[in-house]
Amino acid sequence: MSEKDLQKEIMDLKAQIKKLQKNNLGLVFEDKLEDVVTDCQQNIPVLKEVKAKRIISDEQNPNNLLIEGDNYHSLSVLNYTHKKNIDLIYIDPPYNTGNKDFVYNDDYVDKEDGYRHSKWLSFMRKRLELARELLKPSGAIFISIDDNEQAHLRILCDRVFGETNFVANVIWQKKYTQSNDAKYFSTTHDFILCYANDIRQFNINLLTRTEDQISRYSNPDNDSRGPWASQPIQVKTPSKAGIYEIVTPVGKKFNPPRGRSWQFSKGRYTELVDDNRIWFGENGQNVPRIKKFLSEVKEGVIPKTVWLYNEVGSNDDAKRLLKEIVPERSFDSPKPVSLIAHIINLTCDKNATIMDFMAGSGTTGHAVMSLNSQDSGLRRFILCANNRDGNGDHRIMSEICYPRLERVIKGYKNTKGEKVAGLGGNLSYYQTDLVNIEKIHKIPDEAKIRVTYQAGEMIAVREDTLNEVEKNEWWQIFEGKGRMTAIYFKEDKSKLGELIEKLEKKNIFVALYIFSWGKNEYKGEYSSVNIRVEDIPEPILEVYKEINRL
């Protein structure tokens, strides 16, 4: 080995040591290059609508979005259009089983691949980092996973979202039958990891009490405060003040078990007895328990971390429903609508924006529309997926996800020939497209002009004004939701006055995007009561430059 080669090897080893020292959360993996990521240094994604696939049932309802394309591209676009605007993200990523469920750089990753876990972690890290930027401070992400990557994913999420933002690792009973041909154990559950964007601002909604839960409250002593349930009064962590003898109304004596104490001091216990809040059993000789009145407890119940199939649905439920809606296609392991609806109810209000960037069969969109139809909510969804399945059998977005949502909106006939009423809703279908910018860190003027001409529909999505009403060589105009968005393409401002005059006549709010080489060049000059001025393309390019630094 030459001196030069030796020095190079030493430098490489030092670089590897530095990388290993940086990975200090217990998860060390070789970050594998991904073609779609490196390609975005020369080509940046924008959106193009497939207008023939748009569905409008009521203009006043929220606009829901389907985005077809690599989810790295979709997430990059959404970092411009929806940054810090998403309430909830749910994803069901490939589980990396080695059975043709995970594609990396256009190749299947099998069990013999020595970098199998590193490729999956690299894939997930890049997308989770982009997804994190979309969440509101109060938002959360739920991720379905199984044993193949659950342990790795937990540590990766600790790194991406912060260990303090971990909320729960839910066990979901995905099946109710036992596999007697299993080698060791019959696997009947998956995991659902939950992380908050900022745990200090995150809230969980209480669940409505079921009839069974309400039935546990009764009123055997006809207490005027209504039904109650009794709870033990001994605690595992003893206190000196809580160790004393209790005498029941019939003279029976009780002391707390060894190593425990009563929940409260003797003085507080006496107050509770006087207030008829201590229950000694119907004969007055049982171990004392405290009465908890239904009228005084929270209006709902705190969710558990074990979700049973009869509460939130199973994989079989999901397969049966999908077969009813899209009988001509099959899809491995769809999630039940009731499961995703449960997650939405736990974390969102009726006006939330829910995103799924690994949309699969479209269950998340179905769940959002189902909840809206039940409670007149105005929730909206954004679903992202490529247009191929893991086995190459069919096109996920155009042959499963979109047809399912179209039929759910408009209504359909099930496999028995029965009509199922549509839920209503609006749906716009976009594809990601790429604009060549040559080099992300040194974008030539010609590329900036190209981006300006190609970014119109992406800007319309950002402003939620999806209807294109005019386009010429100078400008493009969109309308929607009682607002307008206009993009002025050229450095030459000789036609800008004409555009502004046209917009002012509408007497509605307008977001006007004006081509400029820098930032904030025209805000003061052209802004008015009804017109908000924004720059283009520099803010878009800044987003992509920041993504490239992640």
Coordinates of C-alpha atoms in Angstrom, one line a residue, residues 17-524:
I17 CA -15.5 7.1 13.7
K18 CA -16.8 10.6 13.7
K19 CA -20.1 9.3 12.2
L20 CA -20.4 6.6 14.8
Q21 CA -19.7 9.1 17.6
K22 CA -22.5 11.3 16.3
N23 CA -25.0 8.4 16.4
N24 CA -25.3 8.4 20.2
L25 CA -28.9 7.2 20.7
G26 CA -28.1 3.5 20.5
L27 CA -29.0 3.2 16.8
V28 CA -26.0 2.9 14.3
F29 CA -26.7 2.2 10.7
E30 CA -25.0 2.9 7.4
D31 CA -27.0 5.8 5.7
K32 CA -27.5 4.4 2.2
L33 CA -27.8 6.8 -0.7
E34 CA -31.2 6.9 -2.3
D35 CA -31.5 7.8 -6.0
V36 CA -34.7 9.9 -5.5
V37 CA -33.0 12.0 -2.9
T38 CA -29.8 12.7 -4.8
D39 CA -31.8 13.4 -8.0
C40 CA -33.6 16.3 -6.2
Q41 CA -30.3 18.1 -6.2
Q42 CA -30.8 18.7 -9.9
N43 CA -34.6 18.3 -10.3
I44 CA -37.2 19.7 -7.9
P45 CA -40.8 18.4 -7.6
V46 CA -44.0 20.4 -8.4
L47 CA -47.6 19.4 -8.7
K48 CA -49.7 18.9 -11.9
E49 CA -53.4 18.2 -11.6
V50 CA -55.1 15.3 -13.5
K51 CA -58.3 17.3 -14.0
A52 CA -60.3 14.4 -15.4
K53 CA -60.1 12.7 -12.0
R54 CA -61.4 15.7 -10.0
I55 CA -64.6 14.9 -8.0
I56 CA -66.8 17.8 -6.6
S57 CA -69.9 17.0 -4.6
D58 CA -70.2 20.4 -2.8
E59 CA -68.0 23.4 -3.4
Q60 CA -68.4 24.4 0.2
N61 CA -66.8 21.2 1.6
P62 CA -63.1 20.9 2.2
N63 CA -60.8 20.0 -0.7
N64 CA -59.2 16.6 -0.3
L65 CA -55.9 15.8 -2.1
L66 CA -54.5 12.7 -3.7
I67 CA -50.8 13.0 -4.7
E68 CA -49.4 10.4 -7.0
G69 CA -45.6 10.0 -7.0
D70 CA -42.7 9.0 -4.9
N71 CA -43.6 10.1 -1.3
Y72 CA -40.2 11.8 -1.0
H73 CA -41.3 14.1 -3.8
S74 CA -44.8 14.6 -2.3
L75 CA -43.4 15.4 1.2
S76 CA -41.0 17.9 -0.4
V77 CA -43.8 19.7 -2.1
L78 CA -45.9 19.7 1.0
N79 CA -43.0 21.3 2.9
Y80 CA -43.8 24.3 0.8
T81 CA -47.6 24.1 0.6
H82 CA -48.5 22.8 4.1
K83 CA -45.6 23.4 6.5
K84 CA -46.8 23.3 10.1
N85 CA -50.4 22.8 9.0
I86 CA -51.1 19.1 9.6
D87 CA -52.9 18.0 12.7
L88 CA -52.4 14.2 12.3
I89 CA -50.2 11.9 10.2
Y90 CA -50.9 8.2 10.0
I91 CA -48.7 5.9 7.9
D92 CA -48.5 2.2 7.4
P93 CA -44.9 1.8 5.9
P94 CA -43.4 -1.3 4.4
Y95 CA -42.6 -3.7 7.2
N96 CA -39.3 -4.8 5.6
T97 CA -40.2 -8.5 5.9
G98 CA -37.9 -9.5 3.0
N99 CA -40.8 -10.8 1.1
K100 CA -41.0 -8.2 -1.7
D101 CA -42.7 -5.6 0.4
F102 CA -39.9 -2.9 0.3
V103 CA -38.3 -1.4 -2.8
Y104 CA -35.1 0.7 -2.5
N105 CA -33.6 2.3 -5.6
D106 CA -36.0 0.3 -7.8
D107 CA -34.8 -3.1 -6.3
Y108 CA -36.6 -5.4 -3.9
V109 CA -34.8 -5.7 -0.5
D110 CA -34.7 -9.3 0.5
K111 CA -33.7 -11.1 3.7
E112 CA -30.2 -11.8 2.4
D113 CA -29.4 -8.2 1.8
G114 CA -26.7 -7.3 4.4
Y115 CA -27.9 -3.7 4.4
R116 CA -31.5 -4.5 4.7
H117 CA -32.2 -2.7 7.9
S118 CA -29.9 0.2 7.0
K119 CA -31.7 0.8 3.7
W120 CA -35.1 0.7 5.5
L121 CA -33.9 3.1 8.2
S122 CA -32.4 5.5 5.7
F123 CA -35.7 5.5 3.7
M124 CA -37.7 6.1 6.8
R125 CA -35.4 8.8 8.4
K126 CA -35.5 11.0 5.3
R127 CA -39.3 10.9 5.1
L128 CA -40.0 11.2 8.8
E129 CA -37.8 14.3 9.0
L130 CA -39.8 15.9 6.1
A131 CA -43.1 14.8 7.8
R132 CA -42.1 16.3 11.1
E133 CA -41.9 19.8 9.5
L134 CA -45.5 19.5 8.4
L135 CA -47.0 18.9 11.8
K136 CA -48.5 21.7 13.9
P137 CA -46.9 22.1 17.3
S138 CA -49.9 20.2 18.7
G139 CA -49.8 17.5 16.0
A140 CA -48.9 13.9 16.2
I141 CA -47.8 11.0 14.1
F142 CA -49.0 7.3 14.3
I143 CA -47.0 4.6 12.6
S144 CA -48.1 1.0 12.1
I145 CA -45.3 -1.5 12.3
D146 CA -44.6 -5.2 13.2
D147 CA -41.7 -7.0 14.9
N148 CA -39.3 -6.8 11.9
E149 CA -38.5 -3.1 12.5
Q150 CA -40.4 -2.0 15.6
A151 CA -37.4 -1.8 17.9
H152 CA -35.4 0.1 15.3
L153 CA -38.3 2.4 14.4
R154 CA -38.7 3.3 18.1
I155 CA -35.1 4.5 18.4
L156 CA -35.2 6.3 15.0
C157 CA -38.4 8.2 16.1
D158 CA -36.7 9.1 19.4
R159 CA -34.0 10.7 17.3
V160 CA -36.3 12.4 14.8
F161 CA -39.1 13.6 17.1
G162 CA -37.3 13.6 20.4
E163 CA -37.5 11.0 23.1
T164 CA -39.6 13.3 25.3
N165 CA -42.3 13.4 22.6
F166 CA -43.0 9.6 22.8
V167 CA -46.6 9.1 23.6
A168 CA -47.4 5.4 23.4
N169 CA -46.6 2.1 21.7
V170 CA -50.0 0.7 21.1
I171 CA -50.7 -3.0 20.6
W172 CA -53.4 -3.6 18.0
Q173 CA -55.0 -7.0 17.7
K174 CA -55.0 -7.3 14.0
K175 CA -56.4 -10.9 13.8
Y176 CA -58.6 -13.1 16.0
T177 CA -57.8 -16.5 14.7
Q178 CA -54.8 -18.6 15.8
S179 CA -52.2 -19.9 13.3
N180 CA -51.4 -23.4 14.5
D181 CA -48.7 -23.8 11.8
A182 CA -46.7 -20.9 13.3
K183 CA -43.1 -22.0 14.3
Y184 CA -43.1 -20.5 17.8
F185 CA -46.0 -18.1 18.5
S186 CA -49.1 -17.3 16.6
T187 CA -48.7 -13.5 15.9
T188 CA -52.0 -11.7 16.3
H189 CA -50.9 -8.1 16.8
D190 CA -49.1 -5.2 15.2
F191 CA -47.7 -2.1 16.9
I192 CA -48.8 1.5 16.4
L193 CA -46.1 4.0 17.6
C194 CA -47.3 7.5 18.5
Y195 CA -45.1 10.6 18.8
A196 CA -46.2 14.1 19.5
N197 CA -44.5 17.0 17.7
D198 CA -44.4 18.9 21.0
I199 CA -45.6 16.9 24.0
R200 CA -46.4 20.1 25.9
Q201 CA -49.0 21.1 23.3
F202 CA -50.4 17.6 22.5
N203 CA -53.7 16.5 23.8
I204 CA -55.6 13.2 23.7
N205 CA -59.4 13.3 23.5
L206 CA -61.4 11.2 25.9
L207 CA -63.3 8.2 24.5
T208 CA -67.1 8.1 24.8
R209 CA -68.1 5.6 27.5
T210 CA -69.7 2.5 26.1
E211 CA -72.9 1.0 27.5
D212 CA -70.9 -1.7 29.1
Q213 CA -68.7 0.8 30.9
I214 CA -71.7 2.8 32.1
S215 CA -73.3 -0.4 33.3
R216 CA -70.5 -0.8 35.8
Y217 CA -71.9 2.1 37.8
S218 CA -74.9 1.3 40.1
N219 CA -76.6 2.8 43.2
P220 CA -77.2 0.0 45.7
D221 CA -77.5 2.4 48.7
N222 CA -79.8 4.9 46.8
D223 CA -77.3 7.7 47.1
S224 CA -78.8 11.0 46.0
R225 CA -75.7 11.7 43.8
G226 CA -76.6 8.9 41.5
P227 CA -74.8 5.8 40.2
W228 CA -71.3 5.1 41.4
A229 CA -68.5 2.5 41.3
S230 CA -66.2 1.6 44.1
Q231 CA -62.4 1.5 44.1
P232 CA -59.8 0.2 46.6
I233 CA -58.3 2.8 49.0
Q234 CA -55.0 1.1 49.7
V235 CA -51.9 2.3 47.7
K236 CA -48.6 0.6 46.8
T237 CA -46.4 3.5 48.0
P238 CA -47.1 3.7 51.7
S239 CA -47.1 6.9 53.8
K240 CA -46.9 7.1 57.6
A241 CA -50.1 9.2 57.7
G242 CA -52.0 6.5 55.8
I243 CA -51.2 3.7 58.3
Y244 CA -54.0 3.4 60.9
E245 CA -56.8 1.0 61.8
I246 CA -60.2 1.3 60.3
V247 CA -63.4 0.0 62.1
T248 CA -66.4 -0.7 60.0
P249 CA -70.0 0.2 61.0
V250 CA -70.4 -3.3 62.4
G251 CA -67.2 -3.2 64.3
K252 CA -64.9 -5.2 62.0
K253 CA -61.3 -3.9 62.0
F254 CA -58.9 -3.5 59.0
N255 CA -55.4 -2.4 58.7
P256 CA -53.6 -1.8 55.4
P257 CA -51.8 -4.8 53.9
R258 CA -48.1 -5.1 54.7
G259 CA -46.0 -2.7 52.7
R260 CA -49.0 -0.5 51.8
S261 CA -51.1 2.3 53.4
W262 CA -54.5 3.8 53.0
Q263 CA -54.8 6.3 50.3
F264 CA -55.5 9.3 52.6
S265 CA -54.9 10.4 56.2
K266 CA -57.2 9.5 59.1
G267 CA -58.7 13.0 59.1
R268 CA -59.5 12.9 55.4
Y269 CA -60.9 9.4 55.8
T270 CA -63.3 10.6 58.5
E271 CA -64.5 13.4 56.2
L272 CA -65.2 10.9 53.5
V273 CA -67.2 8.6 55.8
D274 CA -69.2 11.6 57.0
D275 CA -69.9 12.4 53.3
N276 CA -71.1 8.8 52.6
R277 CA -68.2 8.3 50.2
I278 CA -66.8 5.1 51.8
W279 CA -68.5 1.8 51.0
F280 CA -68.2 -1.1 53.4
G281 CA -70.4 -3.5 51.5
E282 CA -74.1 -4.1 51.9
N283 CA -73.6 -5.7 55.3
G284 CA -71.1 -3.1 56.5
Q285 CA -68.3 -5.6 57.1
N286 CA -66.2 -5.5 53.9
V287 CA -62.8 -3.9 53.3
P288 CA -63.6 -0.2 52.8
R289 CA -63.6 1.2 49.3
I290 CA -64.2 4.7 48.0
K291 CA -67.3 5.6 45.9
K292 CA -66.6 7.3 42.5
F293 CA -69.8 8.9 41.1
L294 CA -70.5 8.8 37.4
S295 CA -71.7 12.4 37.7
E296 CA -68.3 13.5 39.0
V297 CA -65.9 11.6 36.7
K298 CA -64.6 12.9 33.4
E299 CA -67.1 12.9 30.5
G300 CA -65.1 10.2 28.8
V301 CA -62.4 7.6 29.4
I302 CA -58.7 7.6 28.8
P303 CA -57.7 5.3 26.0
K304 CA -55.7 2.1 26.7
T305 CA -52.6 1.0 24.9
V306 CA -54.2 -2.4 23.9
W307 CA -56.8 -2.1 21.1
L308 CA -58.8 -5.3 20.5
Y309 CA -60.2 -6.3 17.2
N310 CA -63.8 -6.0 18.4
E311 CA -63.2 -2.4 19.4
V312 CA -61.3 -1.0 16.4
G313 CA -61.5 -3.7 13.7
S314 CA -59.2 -6.4 12.2
N315 CA -57.3 -7.0 9.0
D316 CA -60.1 -9.4 7.9
D317 CA -62.7 -6.6 8.4
A318 CA -60.5 -4.3 6.2
K319 CA -60.1 -6.9 3.5
R320 CA -63.8 -7.7 3.4
L321 CA -64.8 -4.0 3.0
L322 CA -62.2 -3.3 0.4
K323 CA -63.4 -6.3 -1.6
E324 CA -67.0 -4.9 -1.4
I325 CA -65.8 -1.5 -2.8
V326 CA -63.1 -2.6 -5.3
P327 CA -63.8 -6.2 -6.1
E328 CA -61.7 -6.2 -9.2
R329 CA -58.5 -5.7 -7.2
S330 CA -56.7 -7.1 -4.1
F331 CA -54.5 -5.5 -1.6
D332 CA -52.4 -7.1 1.1
S333 CA -53.1 -6.1 4.7
P334 CA -55.3 -3.0 4.4
K335 CA -56.1 -1.3 7.7
P336 CA -59.8 -1.1 8.9
V337 CA -61.6 2.2 8.6
S338 CA -62.6 1.8 12.3
L339 CA -58.9 1.7 13.3
I340 CA -58.0 4.9 11.5
A341 CA -61.3 6.6 12.7
H342 CA -60.3 5.7 16.3
I343 CA -56.9 7.4 15.9
I344 CA -58.5 10.5 14.4
N345 CA -61.1 10.7 17.1
L346 CA -58.4 10.5 19.8
T347 CA -56.3 13.3 18.4
C348 CA -58.4 15.7 16.2
D349 CA -61.3 18.0 16.2
K350 CA -63.9 18.3 13.4
N351 CA -61.8 20.7 11.3
A352 CA -58.5 18.8 11.3
T353 CA -56.2 18.1 8.4
I354 CA -55.1 14.5 8.3
M355 CA -52.2 13.2 6.1
D356 CA -51.1 9.7 5.1
F357 CA -48.0 9.7 2.9
M358 CA -48.0 5.9 2.5
A359 CA -51.7 5.8 1.5
G360 CA -52.0 2.3 0.1
S361 CA -55.6 1.4 -0.4
G362 CA -56.9 4.8 0.8
T363 CA -58.3 3.8 4.2
T364 CA -57.3 7.1 5.8
G365 CA -59.3 9.1 3.3
H366 CA -62.3 6.7 3.7
A367 CA -62.1 7.1 7.5
V368 CA -62.1 10.9 7.2
M369 CA -65.1 11.0 5.0
S370 CA -66.9 8.5 7.2
L371 CA -66.4 10.6 10.3
N372 CA -67.5 13.8 8.4
S373 CA -70.7 12.1 7.3
Q374 CA -71.5 11.0 10.9
D375 CA -70.9 14.4 12.7
S376 CA -71.0 17.0 9.8
G377 CA -67.3 17.6 10.3
L378 CA -65.1 19.5 8.0
R379 CA -62.0 17.4 8.3
R380 CA -59.8 17.1 5.2
F381 CA -57.2 14.6 4.1
I382 CA -54.0 14.5 2.0
L383 CA -53.0 11.1 0.7
C384 CA -49.7 10.4 -1.0
A385 CA -48.6 7.2 -2.8
N386 CA -46.6 6.0 -5.8
N387 CA -48.5 4.2 -8.5
R388 CA -47.1 0.7 -8.0
D389 CA -47.6 -2.0 -5.4
G390 CA -44.7 -4.0 -3.9
N391 CA -45.3 -7.0 -6.3
G392 CA -45.9 -5.0 -9.5
D393 CA -49.4 -6.5 -9.9
H394 CA -51.3 -3.3 -10.2
R395 CA -51.1 0.5 -9.8
I396 CA -52.0 1.4 -6.2
M397 CA -53.1 5.0 -6.7
S398 CA -55.0 4.8 -10.0
E399 CA -56.4 1.3 -9.7
I400 CA -57.1 0.9 -5.9
C401 CA -56.9 4.1 -3.9
Y402 CA -58.6 6.5 -6.3
P403 CA -61.4 4.1 -7.4
R404 CA -62.1 3.3 -3.7
L405 CA -62.5 6.9 -2.7
E406 CA -64.5 7.8 -5.9
R407 CA -67.0 5.0 -5.1
V408 CA -67.1 6.0 -1.4
I409 CA -67.9 9.6 -2.4
K410 CA -70.4 8.8 -5.1
G411 CA -71.9 5.5 -3.9
Y412 CA -71.5 2.0 -5.3
K413 CA -73.0 -1.5 -5.5
N414 CA -71.5 -4.1 -3.2
T415 CA -70.8 -7.7 -4.2
K416 CA -74.4 -8.6 -3.4
G417 CA -75.7 -6.0 -5.8
E418 CA -76.9 -3.8 -3.0
K419 CA -76.6 0.0 -3.4
V420 CA -74.4 1.7 -0.8
A421 CA -75.0 5.4 -0.5
G422 CA -72.1 7.8 -1.2
L423 CA -70.6 9.8 1.7
G424 CA -70.0 12.9 -0.4
G425 CA -66.8 14.9 -0.5
N426 CA -64.4 16.7 -2.9
L427 CA -61.3 15.1 -4.3
S428 CA -58.5 16.5 -6.5
Y429 CA -55.9 14.2 -8.0
Y430 CA -52.3 15.5 -8.5
Q431 CA -49.1 13.9 -9.9
T432 CA -45.6 15.1 -9.0
D433 CA -43.5 16.4 -11.8
L434 CA -39.9 17.4 -11.9
V435 CA -38.4 20.8 -12.9
N436 CA -34.7 20.8 -13.8
I437 CA -32.7 23.4 -11.8
E438 CA -29.2 22.1 -12.6
K439 CA -27.7 22.5 -9.2
I440 CA -29.6 23.1 -5.9
H441 CA -26.9 25.3 -4.4
K442 CA -26.3 27.4 -7.5
I443 CA -29.5 27.7 -9.5
P444 CA -29.1 29.6 -12.8
D445 CA -31.6 32.4 -13.8
E446 CA -33.1 30.3 -16.5
A447 CA -34.0 27.5 -14.0
K448 CA -35.6 30.1 -11.7
I449 CA -37.8 31.2 -14.6
R450 CA -38.7 27.6 -15.4
V451 CA -39.8 27.0 -11.7
T452 CA -42.0 30.1 -11.8
Y453 CA -43.9 28.9 -14.9
Q454 CA -44.3 25.3 -13.5
A455 CA -45.2 26.1 -9.9
G456 CA -48.8 27.4 -10.5
E457 CA -50.8 24.4 -9.4
M458 CA -48.5 23.9 -6.4
I459 CA -49.1 27.5 -5.3
A460 CA -52.9 27.0 -5.9
V461 CA -52.8 24.0 -3.5
R462 CA -50.9 26.1 -1.0
E463 CA -53.6 28.8 -1.1
D464 CA -56.5 26.2 -1.4
T465 CA -57.8 27.9 -4.6
L466 CA -57.8 24.9 -7.0
N467 CA -59.8 26.1 -10.0
E468 CA -57.7 27.5 -12.8
V469 CA -59.7 30.3 -14.6
E470 CA -57.1 31.9 -16.8
K471 CA -53.6 31.3 -18.1
N472 CA -51.5 33.2 -20.7
E473 CA -47.8 34.0 -21.2
W474 CA -47.9 36.7 -18.5
W475 CA -50.0 35.3 -15.7
Q476 CA -52.1 32.4 -14.3
I477 CA -55.2 32.8 -12.1
F478 CA -56.9 30.4 -9.8
E479 CA -60.2 30.7 -7.8
G480 CA -61.8 28.8 -4.9
K481 CA -63.4 29.2 -1.5
G482 CA -64.2 32.9 -2.2
R483 CA -60.6 33.8 -2.9
M484 CA -58.2 34.1 -5.8
T485 CA -54.6 33.3 -6.4
A486 CA -52.6 34.9 -9.3
I487 CA -49.0 34.2 -10.5
Y488 CA -47.2 36.9 -12.5
F489 CA -44.5 35.1 -14.5
K490 CA -42.2 37.8 -15.9
E491 CA -39.4 40.1 -14.8
D492 CA -40.9 42.6 -17.2
K493 CA -43.6 44.3 -15.1
S494 CA -45.3 46.2 -18.0
K495 CA -48.4 44.0 -17.7
L496 CA -48.6 43.8 -13.9
G497 CA -50.8 46.9 -13.6
E498 CA -53.3 45.3 -16.0
L499 CA -53.4 42.1 -13.9
I500 CA -53.8 44.1 -10.6
E501 CA -56.7 46.1 -12.1
K502 CA -58.4 42.9 -13.2
L503 CA -58.0 41.4 -9.7
E504 CA -59.2 44.5 -7.9
K505 CA -62.4 44.5 -9.9
K506 CA -63.3 41.1 -8.3
N507 CA -63.4 42.7 -4.9
I508 CA -62.3 39.5 -3.1
F509 CA -59.2 38.5 -1.3
V510 CA -56.2 37.8 -3.7
A511 CA -52.8 36.2 -3.1
L512 CA -50.6 37.7 -5.8
Y513 CA -47.3 35.9 -6.5
I514 CA -44.9 38.1 -8.4
F515 CA -41.7 36.9 -10.1
S516 CA -38.6 38.4 -8.5
W517 CA -34.9 37.6 -8.2
G518 CA -34.9 38.1 -4.5
K519 CA -37.2 38.5 -1.5
N520 CA -39.8 41.1 -0.5
E521 CA -39.2 43.2 -3.6
Y522 CA -42.8 44.1 -4.3
K523 CA -44.8 43.6 -1.1
G524 CA -44.8 47.3 -0.2

